[in-house]
Amino acid sequence: MATDPAYMSASVKSYPFSMSDKLALTKEEIIVKDDELTWDERCHNYRVSCYNPKYREVCERDGLSWAKITLYYFLWFMFMAVICASFVGIFMAIIDKRIPPYRGNSSAIALDTSRPNPGLGFRPQISVQKVLIKYRSSHRDTFDYRHGWGEYKEQLDEFLAYYTEADIRYQRAIDCNGISIDKLRPQFYEGKSCRFDINMFRNRQIPCVTQRNFEYNIGRPYVLF
């Protein structure tokens, strides 16, 4: 910023200024002096810093400077957006929309390379974001954000329907009785699984059955792992 000789000669003097010194200071100059600035002088410097009509500066930058910095950041953020979009596009192009790329022995939980380890989950799970089973055993239906036991029973019924003979997915499962693990391993890698006879629970009079509501209605809920 250009300096005014009259302003510089006045600024080095200690306060109070003489009348001639004050007249030498224009309204467009920032006040600089050795002594502490008064409140009015600080407000004056703030106004001049925000907008200086003499040099046509906003926040101590003229129009050309603002144009340069705006163009710089515009190109910078456009460049970053292109890089981000490129990585997302490559990721979406190579990922399988149906099957995760790492599963079975390639998954993070397959610590034992000699045989595939299954993942661990549980049912019922009303929300994937919550692992707490909370309900009122005296209410079957959910009312006013208060979960009843009915929705937990329905989810267990829906999950166990896979293990019924009427389900087409169950019919595609493997009958693993009498077959060694070495012969089953290639089929496990293909995503197949062994059949599980759900009727064994009914035959043994185990209370974990839908006829007894999985005992959610009496406060002794069963959970499937």
Short mmCIF file of N, CA and C in Angstrom, two decimals, residues 21-197:
data_model
loop_
_atom_site.label_atom_id
_atom_site.label_comp_id
_atom_site.label_asym_id
_atom_site.label_seq_id
_atom_site.Cartn_x
_atom_site.Cartn_y
_atom_site.Cartn_z
N ASP A 21 -1.53 17.81 12.51
CA ASP A 21 -1.31 16.37 12.31
C ASP A 21 -2.63 15.66 12.03
N LYS A 22 -3.68 16.03 12.75
CA LYS A 22 -4.97 15.39 12.53
C LYS A 22 -5.52 15.70 11.15
N LEU A 23 -5.31 16.92 10.69
CA LEU A 23 -5.79 17.26 9.35
C LEU A 23 -5.01 16.53 8.28
N ALA A 24 -3.75 16.20 8.58
CA ALA A 24 -2.93 15.49 7.60
C ALA A 24 -3.40 14.05 7.41
N LEU A 25 -4.04 13.49 8.44
CA LEU A 25 -4.56 12.13 8.34
C LEU A 25 -5.90 12.15 7.61
N THR A 26 -5.98 11.47 6.50
CA THR A 26 -7.23 11.39 5.77
C THR A 26 -8.08 10.27 6.35
N LYS A 27 -9.33 10.24 5.96
CA LYS A 27 -10.25 9.23 6.47
C LYS A 27 -9.96 7.85 5.91
N GLU A 28 -9.12 7.77 4.84
CA GLU A 28 -8.85 6.49 4.20
C GLU A 28 -7.58 5.84 4.70
N GLU A 29 -6.91 6.41 5.68
CA GLU A 29 -5.65 5.86 6.16
C GLU A 29 -5.85 5.15 7.50
N ILE A 30 -5.05 4.13 7.75
CA ILE A 30 -5.06 3.42 9.03
C ILE A 30 -4.14 4.14 10.00
N ILE A 31 -4.63 4.36 11.20
CA ILE A 31 -3.86 5.09 12.21
C ILE A 31 -2.87 4.15 12.87
N VAL A 32 -1.59 4.54 12.86
CA VAL A 32 -0.52 3.78 13.50
C VAL A 32 0.29 4.75 14.35
N LYS A 33 0.47 4.43 15.63
CA LYS A 33 1.26 5.29 16.50
C LYS A 33 1.87 4.47 17.62
N ASP A 34 2.80 5.06 18.33
CA ASP A 34 3.51 4.34 19.39
C ASP A 34 2.62 4.09 20.59
N ASP A 35 1.79 5.05 20.95
CA ASP A 35 0.92 4.90 22.11
C ASP A 35 -0.28 4.01 21.78
N GLU A 36 -0.99 3.62 22.83
CA GLU A 36 -2.16 2.77 22.65
C GLU A 36 -3.27 3.53 21.93
N LEU A 37 -3.93 2.85 21.01
CA LEU A 37 -5.00 3.48 20.25
C LEU A 37 -6.24 3.64 21.11
N THR A 38 -6.96 4.71 20.85
CA THR A 38 -8.23 4.92 21.54
C THR A 38 -9.31 4.05 20.89
N TRP A 39 -10.47 4.01 21.53
CA TRP A 39 -11.58 3.22 20.99
C TRP A 39 -12.03 3.73 19.62
N ASP A 40 -12.10 5.07 19.48
CA ASP A 40 -12.50 5.64 18.19
C ASP A 40 -11.48 5.31 17.11
N GLU A 41 -10.20 5.32 17.46
CA GLU A 41 -9.17 5.01 16.47
C GLU A 41 -9.22 3.53 16.07
N ARG A 42 -9.51 2.66 17.00
CA ARG A 42 -9.63 1.24 16.66
C ARG A 42 -10.82 1.00 15.74
N CYS A 43 -11.93 1.67 16.04
CA CYS A 43 -13.10 1.54 15.16
C CYS A 43 -12.80 2.09 13.77
N HIS A 44 -12.06 3.18 13.73
CA HIS A 44 -11.67 3.76 12.43
C HIS A 44 -10.80 2.78 11.65
N ASN A 45 -9.81 2.18 12.30
CA ASN A 45 -8.94 1.21 11.61
C ASN A 45 -9.73 0.00 11.13
N TYR A 46 -10.71 -0.42 11.92
CA TYR A 46 -11.52 -1.58 11.52
C TYR A 46 -12.35 -1.26 10.28
N ARG A 47 -12.94 -0.06 10.25
CA ARG A 47 -13.74 0.32 9.09
C ARG A 47 -12.87 0.43 7.84
N VAL A 48 -11.68 0.99 7.99
CA VAL A 48 -10.78 1.13 6.84
C VAL A 48 -10.29 -0.23 6.37
N SER A 49 -10.06 -1.16 7.32
CA SER A 49 -9.62 -2.50 6.93
C SER A 49 -10.71 -3.24 6.17
N CYS A 50 -11.96 -3.03 6.59
CA CYS A 50 -13.06 -3.68 5.87
C CYS A 50 -13.24 -3.10 4.47
N TYR A 51 -13.21 -1.80 4.37
CA TYR A 51 -13.34 -1.18 3.04
C TYR A 51 -12.58 0.14 3.03
N ASN A 52 -11.64 0.24 2.12
CA ASN A 52 -10.85 1.45 1.95
C ASN A 52 -11.26 2.11 0.64
N PRO A 53 -12.05 3.19 0.70
CA PRO A 53 -12.52 3.81 -0.55
C PRO A 53 -11.41 4.45 -1.37
N LYS A 54 -10.32 4.86 -0.72
CA LYS A 54 -9.25 5.51 -1.46
C LYS A 54 -8.57 4.54 -2.42
N TYR A 55 -8.27 3.35 -1.93
CA TYR A 55 -7.60 2.35 -2.77
C TYR A 55 -8.58 1.29 -3.29
N ARG A 56 -9.85 1.46 -2.95
CA ARG A 56 -10.89 0.52 -3.39
C ARG A 56 -10.53 -0.92 -2.98
N GLU A 57 -10.25 -1.06 -1.71
CA GLU A 57 -9.86 -2.36 -1.17
C GLU A 57 -10.93 -2.87 -0.20
N VAL A 58 -11.22 -4.14 -0.28
CA VAL A 58 -12.11 -4.83 0.65
C VAL A 58 -11.29 -5.86 1.40
N CYS A 59 -11.24 -5.71 2.73
CA CYS A 59 -10.39 -6.58 3.56
C CYS A 59 -8.95 -6.54 3.06
N GLU A 60 -8.50 -5.35 2.73
CA GLU A 60 -7.12 -5.08 2.32
C GLU A 60 -6.75 -5.79 1.01
N ARG A 61 -7.74 -6.09 0.18
CA ARG A 61 -7.49 -6.65 -1.15
C ARG A 61 -8.30 -5.87 -2.17
N ASP A 62 -7.65 -5.56 -3.30
CA ASP A 62 -8.37 -4.88 -4.37
C ASP A 62 -9.10 -5.90 -5.24
N GLY A 63 -9.78 -5.43 -6.26
CA GLY A 63 -10.57 -6.32 -7.10
C GLY A 63 -9.74 -7.37 -7.81
N LEU A 64 -8.57 -6.98 -8.31
CA LEU A 64 -7.72 -7.94 -9.01
C LEU A 64 -7.23 -9.04 -8.08
N SER A 65 -6.87 -8.66 -6.85
CA SER A 65 -6.40 -9.65 -5.89
C SER A 65 -7.51 -10.64 -5.52
N TRP A 66 -8.73 -10.13 -5.32
CA TRP A 66 -9.85 -11.01 -5.03
C TRP A 66 -10.17 -11.92 -6.21
N ALA A 67 -10.05 -11.41 -7.41
CA ALA A 67 -10.30 -12.25 -8.59
C ALA A 67 -9.28 -13.38 -8.69
N LYS A 68 -8.02 -13.07 -8.41
CA LYS A 68 -6.98 -14.10 -8.48
C LYS A 68 -7.20 -15.20 -7.44
N ILE A 69 -7.47 -14.80 -6.19
CA ILE A 69 -7.63 -15.80 -5.14
C ILE A 69 -8.91 -16.61 -5.34
N THR A 70 -9.97 -15.96 -5.88
CA THR A 70 -11.20 -16.71 -6.18
C THR A 70 -10.96 -17.73 -7.27
N LEU A 71 -10.24 -17.33 -8.32
CA LEU A 71 -9.94 -18.27 -9.40
C LEU A 71 -9.07 -19.41 -8.91
N TYR A 72 -8.11 -19.11 -8.04
CA TYR A 72 -7.22 -20.15 -7.51
C TYR A 72 -8.01 -21.21 -6.73
N TYR A 73 -8.85 -20.77 -5.79
CA TYR A 73 -9.59 -21.73 -4.98
C TYR A 73 -10.67 -22.45 -5.80
N PHE A 74 -11.22 -21.78 -6.80
CA PHE A 74 -12.19 -22.45 -7.67
C PHE A 74 -11.53 -23.60 -8.42
N LEU A 75 -10.37 -23.35 -9.00
CA LEU A 75 -9.65 -24.41 -9.71
C LEU A 75 -9.19 -25.51 -8.75
N TRP A 76 -8.78 -25.11 -7.54
CA TRP A 76 -8.30 -26.11 -6.57
C TRP A 76 -9.43 -27.06 -6.16
N PHE A 77 -10.58 -26.50 -5.81
CA PHE A 77 -11.69 -27.36 -5.39
C PHE A 77 -12.27 -28.15 -6.55
N MET A 78 -12.24 -27.61 -7.76
CA MET A 78 -12.68 -28.38 -8.92
C MET A 78 -11.74 -29.57 -9.14
N PHE A 79 -10.46 -29.34 -8.96
CA PHE A 79 -9.48 -30.42 -9.11
C PHE A 79 -9.72 -31.51 -8.06
N MET A 80 -9.97 -31.11 -6.81
CA MET A 80 -10.24 -32.09 -5.76
C MET A 80 -11.54 -32.84 -6.02
N ALA A 81 -12.55 -32.14 -6.54
CA ALA A 81 -13.82 -32.80 -6.84
C ALA A 81 -13.67 -33.83 -7.95
N VAL A 82 -12.85 -33.51 -8.96
CA VAL A 82 -12.62 -34.45 -10.05
C VAL A 82 -11.90 -35.70 -9.54
N ILE A 83 -10.91 -35.51 -8.67
CA ILE A 83 -10.19 -36.66 -8.11
C ILE A 83 -11.14 -37.54 -7.29
N CYS A 84 -11.95 -36.91 -6.44
CA CYS A 84 -12.89 -37.67 -5.60
C CYS A 84 -13.89 -38.42 -6.47
N ALA A 85 -14.45 -37.75 -7.48
CA ALA A 85 -15.41 -38.41 -8.36
C ALA A 85 -14.77 -39.55 -9.14
N SER A 86 -13.51 -39.38 -9.51
CA SER A 86 -12.81 -40.45 -10.24
C SER A 86 -12.65 -41.68 -9.38
N PHE A 87 -12.23 -41.50 -8.13
CA PHE A 87 -12.06 -42.64 -7.24
C PHE A 87 -13.39 -43.33 -6.95
N VAL A 88 -14.44 -42.55 -6.74
CA VAL A 88 -15.76 -43.15 -6.50
C VAL A 88 -16.23 -43.91 -7.74
N GLY A 89 -15.99 -43.33 -8.93
CA GLY A 89 -16.38 -44.01 -10.16
C GLY A 89 -15.63 -45.32 -10.36
N ILE A 90 -14.33 -45.31 -10.09
CA ILE A 90 -13.54 -46.55 -10.22
C ILE A 90 -14.02 -47.59 -9.21
N PHE A 91 -14.29 -47.15 -7.99
CA PHE A 91 -14.76 -48.08 -6.95
C PHE A 91 -16.09 -48.70 -7.33
N MET A 92 -17.02 -47.89 -7.82
CA MET A 92 -18.33 -48.41 -8.19
C MET A 92 -18.27 -49.29 -9.43
N ALA A 93 -17.25 -49.08 -10.27
CA ALA A 93 -17.13 -49.87 -11.50
C ALA A 93 -16.59 -51.27 -11.23
N ILE A 94 -15.72 -51.40 -10.23
CA ILE A 94 -15.07 -52.69 -10.00
C ILE A 94 -15.74 -53.51 -8.91
N ILE A 95 -16.59 -52.90 -8.09
CA ILE A 95 -17.19 -53.65 -6.99
C ILE A 95 -18.40 -54.42 -7.50
N ASP A 96 -18.59 -55.61 -6.96
CA ASP A 96 -19.74 -56.43 -7.32
C ASP A 96 -20.96 -55.93 -6.57
N LYS A 97 -22.05 -55.69 -7.30
CA LYS A 97 -23.26 -55.16 -6.68
C LYS A 97 -24.03 -56.20 -5.88
N ARG A 98 -23.69 -57.47 -6.04
CA ARG A 98 -24.47 -58.54 -5.41
C ARG A 98 -23.71 -59.27 -4.32
N ILE A 99 -22.43 -59.56 -4.55
CA ILE A 99 -21.65 -60.37 -3.62
C ILE A 99 -20.43 -59.57 -3.17
N PRO A 100 -20.12 -59.51 -1.89
CA PRO A 100 -18.91 -58.82 -1.43
C PRO A 100 -17.66 -59.50 -1.96
N PRO A 101 -16.61 -58.75 -2.27
CA PRO A 101 -15.41 -59.35 -2.86
C PRO A 101 -14.65 -60.23 -1.89
N TYR A 102 -14.71 -59.94 -0.60
CA TYR A 102 -13.97 -60.73 0.38
C TYR A 102 -14.95 -61.49 1.25
N ARG A 103 -14.98 -62.80 1.07
CA ARG A 103 -15.87 -63.67 1.82
C ARG A 103 -15.20 -65.02 1.99
N GLY A 104 -15.77 -65.84 2.88
CA GLY A 104 -15.16 -67.15 3.11
C GLY A 104 -13.77 -67.00 3.70
N ASN A 105 -12.81 -67.71 3.13
CA ASN A 105 -11.43 -67.63 3.61
C ASN A 105 -10.76 -66.31 3.28
N SER A 106 -11.34 -65.54 2.39
CA SER A 106 -10.78 -64.23 2.04
C SER A 106 -11.29 -63.12 2.94
N SER A 107 -12.23 -63.42 3.81
CA SER A 107 -12.80 -62.39 4.66
C SER A 107 -11.88 -62.09 5.84
N ALA A 108 -12.18 -60.99 6.51
CA ALA A 108 -11.35 -60.57 7.64
C ALA A 108 -11.48 -61.50 8.83
N ILE A 109 -12.59 -62.22 8.95
CA ILE A 109 -12.80 -63.10 10.11
C ILE A 109 -12.26 -64.50 9.86
N ALA A 110 -11.74 -64.78 8.67
CA ALA A 110 -11.21 -66.12 8.38
C ALA A 110 -9.77 -66.21 8.85
N LEU A 111 -9.59 -66.32 10.16
CA LEU A 111 -8.24 -66.38 10.71
C LEU A 111 -7.62 -67.75 10.49
N ASP A 112 -8.45 -68.78 10.44
CA ASP A 112 -7.98 -70.14 10.22
C ASP A 112 -8.09 -70.45 8.74
N THR A 113 -6.97 -70.60 8.06
CA THR A 113 -6.99 -70.81 6.61
C THR A 113 -7.28 -72.24 6.22
N SER A 114 -7.33 -73.15 7.19
CA SER A 114 -7.57 -74.55 6.85
C SER A 114 -9.04 -74.83 6.61
N ARG A 115 -9.93 -74.00 7.14
CA ARG A 115 -11.35 -74.22 6.92
C ARG A 115 -12.08 -72.88 7.05
N PRO A 116 -13.17 -72.73 6.36
CA PRO A 116 -13.89 -71.45 6.40
C PRO A 116 -14.60 -71.24 7.73
N ASN A 117 -14.50 -70.05 8.26
CA ASN A 117 -15.17 -69.70 9.50
C ASN A 117 -16.40 -68.86 9.18
N PRO A 118 -17.54 -69.19 9.74
CA PRO A 118 -18.74 -68.40 9.45
C PRO A 118 -18.74 -67.09 10.23
N GLY A 119 -19.46 -66.11 9.73
CA GLY A 119 -19.65 -64.88 10.47
C GLY A 119 -20.65 -65.09 11.59
N LEU A 120 -20.62 -64.22 12.57
CA LEU A 120 -21.50 -64.35 13.74
C LEU A 120 -22.51 -63.22 13.72
N GLY A 121 -23.77 -63.58 13.77
CA GLY A 121 -24.85 -62.61 13.87
C GLY A 121 -25.90 -63.12 14.83
N PHE A 122 -26.96 -62.36 15.00
CA PHE A 122 -28.02 -62.81 15.90
C PHE A 122 -29.37 -62.30 15.39
N ARG A 123 -30.39 -63.02 15.77
CA ARG A 123 -31.77 -62.65 15.48
C ARG A 123 -32.60 -62.90 16.74
N PRO A 124 -33.57 -62.06 17.01
CA PRO A 124 -34.08 -60.97 16.17
C PRO A 124 -33.28 -59.68 16.35
N GLN A 125 -33.24 -58.90 15.31
CA GLN A 125 -32.58 -57.60 15.34
C GLN A 125 -33.44 -56.63 14.54
N ILE A 126 -34.18 -55.80 15.25
CA ILE A 126 -35.13 -54.91 14.60
C ILE A 126 -34.41 -53.87 13.76
N SER A 127 -33.32 -53.33 14.26
CA SER A 127 -32.55 -52.32 13.54
C SER A 127 -31.10 -52.74 13.48
N VAL A 128 -30.47 -52.54 12.33
CA VAL A 128 -29.07 -52.92 12.18
C VAL A 128 -28.16 -51.99 12.98
N GLN A 129 -28.68 -50.86 13.42
CA GLN A 129 -27.90 -49.91 14.19
C GLN A 129 -28.00 -50.14 15.70
N LYS A 130 -28.83 -51.09 16.11
CA LYS A 130 -29.01 -51.34 17.54
C LYS A 130 -28.86 -52.82 17.81
N VAL A 131 -28.17 -53.14 18.88
CA VAL A 131 -27.98 -54.54 19.28
C VAL A 131 -28.72 -54.85 20.58
N LEU A 132 -29.49 -53.90 21.06
CA LEU A 132 -30.23 -54.09 22.31
C LEU A 132 -31.64 -54.58 22.01
N ILE A 133 -32.03 -55.67 22.65
CA ILE A 133 -33.40 -56.18 22.53
C ILE A 133 -34.20 -55.62 23.70
N LYS A 134 -35.13 -54.73 23.39
CA LYS A 134 -35.88 -54.04 24.42
C LYS A 134 -37.36 -54.05 24.02
N TYR A 135 -38.19 -54.57 24.90
CA TYR A 135 -39.62 -54.66 24.58
C TYR A 135 -40.41 -54.79 25.89
N ARG A 136 -41.73 -54.73 25.75
CA ARG A 136 -42.63 -54.93 26.88
C ARG A 136 -43.31 -56.29 26.72
N SER A 137 -43.11 -57.16 27.68
CA SER A 137 -43.69 -58.50 27.59
C SER A 137 -45.21 -58.48 27.72
N SER A 138 -45.76 -57.39 28.23
CA SER A 138 -47.22 -57.31 28.39
C SER A 138 -47.91 -56.78 27.15
N HIS A 139 -47.14 -56.35 26.14
CA HIS A 139 -47.72 -55.80 24.91
C HIS A 139 -47.21 -56.59 23.72
N ARG A 140 -48.12 -57.01 22.87
CA ARG A 140 -47.72 -57.70 21.65
C ARG A 140 -47.36 -56.71 20.55
N ASP A 141 -48.16 -55.66 20.41
CA ASP A 141 -47.97 -54.70 19.33
C ASP A 141 -47.15 -53.51 19.82
N THR A 142 -46.43 -52.90 18.88
CA THR A 142 -45.64 -51.71 19.17
C THR A 142 -46.56 -50.49 19.18
N PHE A 143 -46.44 -49.68 20.21
CA PHE A 143 -47.30 -48.51 20.34
C PHE A 143 -46.49 -47.36 20.92
N ASP A 144 -46.54 -46.23 20.21
CA ASP A 144 -45.90 -45.00 20.69
C ASP A 144 -44.43 -45.24 21.04
N TYR A 145 -43.69 -45.81 20.06
CA TYR A 145 -42.26 -46.07 20.19
C TYR A 145 -41.93 -47.08 21.31
N ARG A 146 -42.92 -47.77 21.80
CA ARG A 146 -42.69 -48.80 22.81
C ARG A 146 -42.84 -50.16 22.13
N HIS A 147 -41.75 -50.86 21.99
CA HIS A 147 -41.75 -52.11 21.24
C HIS A 147 -42.48 -53.20 22.01
N GLY A 148 -43.36 -53.89 21.30
CA GLY A 148 -43.98 -55.08 21.84
C GLY A 148 -43.22 -56.32 21.38
N TRP A 149 -43.58 -57.46 21.95
CA TRP A 149 -42.83 -58.67 21.62
C TRP A 149 -43.25 -59.26 20.28
N GLY A 150 -44.34 -58.78 19.70
CA GLY A 150 -44.83 -59.34 18.46
C GLY A 150 -43.87 -59.20 17.29
N GLU A 151 -43.24 -58.04 17.14
CA GLU A 151 -42.34 -57.84 16.01
C GLU A 151 -41.07 -58.69 16.13
N TYR A 152 -40.64 -58.98 17.35
CA TYR A 152 -39.50 -59.87 17.53
C TYR A 152 -39.87 -61.31 17.13
N LYS A 153 -41.06 -61.74 17.51
CA LYS A 153 -41.51 -63.08 17.13
C LYS A 153 -41.64 -63.19 15.61
N GLU A 154 -42.21 -62.17 14.99
CA GLU A 154 -42.39 -62.20 13.54
C GLU A 154 -41.05 -62.27 12.81
N GLN A 155 -40.05 -61.57 13.32
CA GLN A 155 -38.75 -61.63 12.66
C GLN A 155 -38.10 -63.00 12.81
N LEU A 156 -38.28 -63.62 13.98
CA LEU A 156 -37.76 -64.98 14.16
C LEU A 156 -38.48 -65.96 13.24
N ASP A 157 -39.79 -65.81 13.10
CA ASP A 157 -40.54 -66.68 12.18
C ASP A 157 -40.06 -66.51 10.75
N GLU A 158 -39.81 -65.26 10.37
CA GLU A 158 -39.34 -65.00 9.01
C GLU A 158 -37.95 -65.60 8.78
N PHE A 159 -37.10 -65.50 9.79
CA PHE A 159 -35.75 -66.05 9.65
C PHE A 159 -35.78 -67.58 9.60
N LEU A 160 -36.57 -68.20 10.45
CA LEU A 160 -36.63 -69.66 10.51
C LEU A 160 -37.40 -70.27 9.35
N ALA A 161 -38.13 -69.43 8.60
CA ALA A 161 -38.85 -69.95 7.43
C ALA A 161 -37.88 -70.49 6.39
N TYR A 162 -36.65 -70.03 6.42
CA TYR A 162 -35.64 -70.52 5.49
C TYR A 162 -35.36 -72.01 5.71
N TYR A 163 -35.56 -72.48 6.90
CA TYR A 163 -35.21 -73.86 7.25
C TYR A 163 -36.39 -74.82 7.12
N THR A 164 -37.45 -74.39 6.50
CA THR A 164 -38.59 -75.29 6.26
C THR A 164 -38.45 -75.93 4.89
N GLU A 165 -38.99 -77.12 4.75
CA GLU A 165 -38.87 -77.85 3.49
C GLU A 165 -39.63 -77.17 2.37
N ALA A 166 -40.61 -76.34 2.70
CA ALA A 166 -41.37 -75.66 1.66
C ALA A 166 -40.60 -74.51 1.03
N ASP A 167 -39.54 -74.04 1.69
CA ASP A 167 -38.77 -72.93 1.17
C ASP A 167 -37.83 -73.42 0.07
N ILE A 168 -37.83 -72.72 -1.06
CA ILE A 168 -37.02 -73.14 -2.20
C ILE A 168 -35.53 -73.03 -1.88
N ARG A 169 -35.17 -72.09 -1.03
CA ARG A 169 -33.75 -71.95 -0.67
C ARG A 169 -33.28 -73.15 0.16
N TYR A 170 -34.16 -73.64 1.00
CA TYR A 170 -33.81 -74.81 1.80
C TYR A 170 -33.62 -76.03 0.91
N GLN A 171 -34.39 -76.13 -0.14
CA GLN A 171 -34.28 -77.26 -1.05
C GLN A 171 -32.95 -77.25 -1.81
N ARG A 172 -32.37 -76.07 -1.96
CA ARG A 172 -31.08 -75.97 -2.65
C ARG A 172 -29.90 -76.21 -1.70
N ALA A 173 -30.15 -76.33 -0.41
CA ALA A 173 -29.07 -76.58 0.53
C ALA A 173 -28.55 -78.01 0.37
N ILE A 174 -27.39 -78.26 0.97
CA ILE A 174 -26.71 -79.54 0.81
C ILE A 174 -27.07 -80.45 1.99
N ASP A 175 -27.29 -81.70 1.68
CA ASP A 175 -27.46 -82.70 2.73
C ASP A 175 -26.07 -83.20 3.11
N CYS A 176 -25.55 -82.70 4.23
CA CYS A 176 -24.16 -82.95 4.61
C CYS A 176 -23.98 -84.23 5.43
N ASN A 177 -25.00 -84.96 5.67
CA ASN A 177 -24.88 -86.18 6.48
C ASN A 177 -23.97 -87.19 5.78
N GLY A 178 -22.92 -87.63 6.49
CA GLY A 178 -22.02 -88.65 5.98
C GLY A 178 -21.02 -88.17 4.95
N ILE A 179 -20.91 -86.86 4.73
CA ILE A 179 -19.97 -86.32 3.74
C ILE A 179 -18.83 -85.64 4.50
N SER A 180 -17.60 -85.91 4.09
CA SER A 180 -16.44 -85.34 4.76
C SER A 180 -16.31 -83.86 4.45
N ILE A 181 -15.60 -83.15 5.33
CA ILE A 181 -15.42 -81.72 5.17
C ILE A 181 -14.61 -81.40 3.93
N ASP A 182 -13.70 -82.30 3.53
CA ASP A 182 -12.89 -82.05 2.34
C ASP A 182 -13.76 -82.00 1.08
N LYS A 183 -14.79 -82.83 1.02
CA LYS A 183 -15.67 -82.82 -0.14
C LYS A 183 -16.66 -81.66 -0.09
N LEU A 184 -16.97 -81.20 1.12
CA LEU A 184 -17.93 -80.10 1.26
C LEU A 184 -17.29 -78.73 1.07
N ARG A 185 -15.98 -78.64 1.31
CA ARG A 185 -15.32 -77.34 1.28
C ARG A 185 -15.51 -76.62 -0.07
N PRO A 186 -15.33 -77.28 -1.22
CA PRO A 186 -15.54 -76.56 -2.49
C PRO A 186 -16.95 -76.00 -2.64
N GLN A 187 -17.94 -76.70 -2.11
CA GLN A 187 -19.31 -76.21 -2.20
C GLN A 187 -19.55 -75.05 -1.24
N PHE A 188 -18.85 -75.08 -0.10
CA PHE A 188 -18.94 -73.95 0.82
C PHE A 188 -18.38 -72.68 0.17
N TYR A 189 -17.29 -72.83 -0.57
CA TYR A 189 -16.70 -71.68 -1.25
C TYR A 189 -17.65 -71.08 -2.28
N GLU A 190 -18.56 -71.89 -2.80
CA GLU A 190 -19.54 -71.41 -3.77
C GLU A 190 -20.75 -70.76 -3.11
N GLY A 191 -20.73 -70.68 -1.79
CA GLY A 191 -21.83 -70.03 -1.07
C GLY A 191 -22.92 -70.97 -0.62
N LYS A 192 -22.75 -72.26 -0.80
CA LYS A 192 -23.77 -73.22 -0.37
C LYS A 192 -23.59 -73.55 1.11
N SER A 193 -24.62 -74.12 1.70
CA SER A 193 -24.57 -74.46 3.12
C SER A 193 -25.31 -75.77 3.35
N CYS A 194 -25.10 -76.34 4.54
CA CYS A 194 -25.75 -77.60 4.89
C CYS A 194 -27.19 -77.36 5.34
N ARG A 195 -28.00 -78.36 5.16
CA ARG A 195 -29.37 -78.29 5.65
C ARG A 195 -29.39 -78.42 7.17
N PHE A 196 -30.31 -77.71 7.77
CA PHE A 196 -30.49 -77.78 9.22
C PHE A 196 -31.94 -78.12 9.50
N ASP A 197 -32.15 -79.23 10.19
CA ASP A 197 -33.50 -79.69 10.47
C ASP A 197 -34.06 -78.95 11.67
#
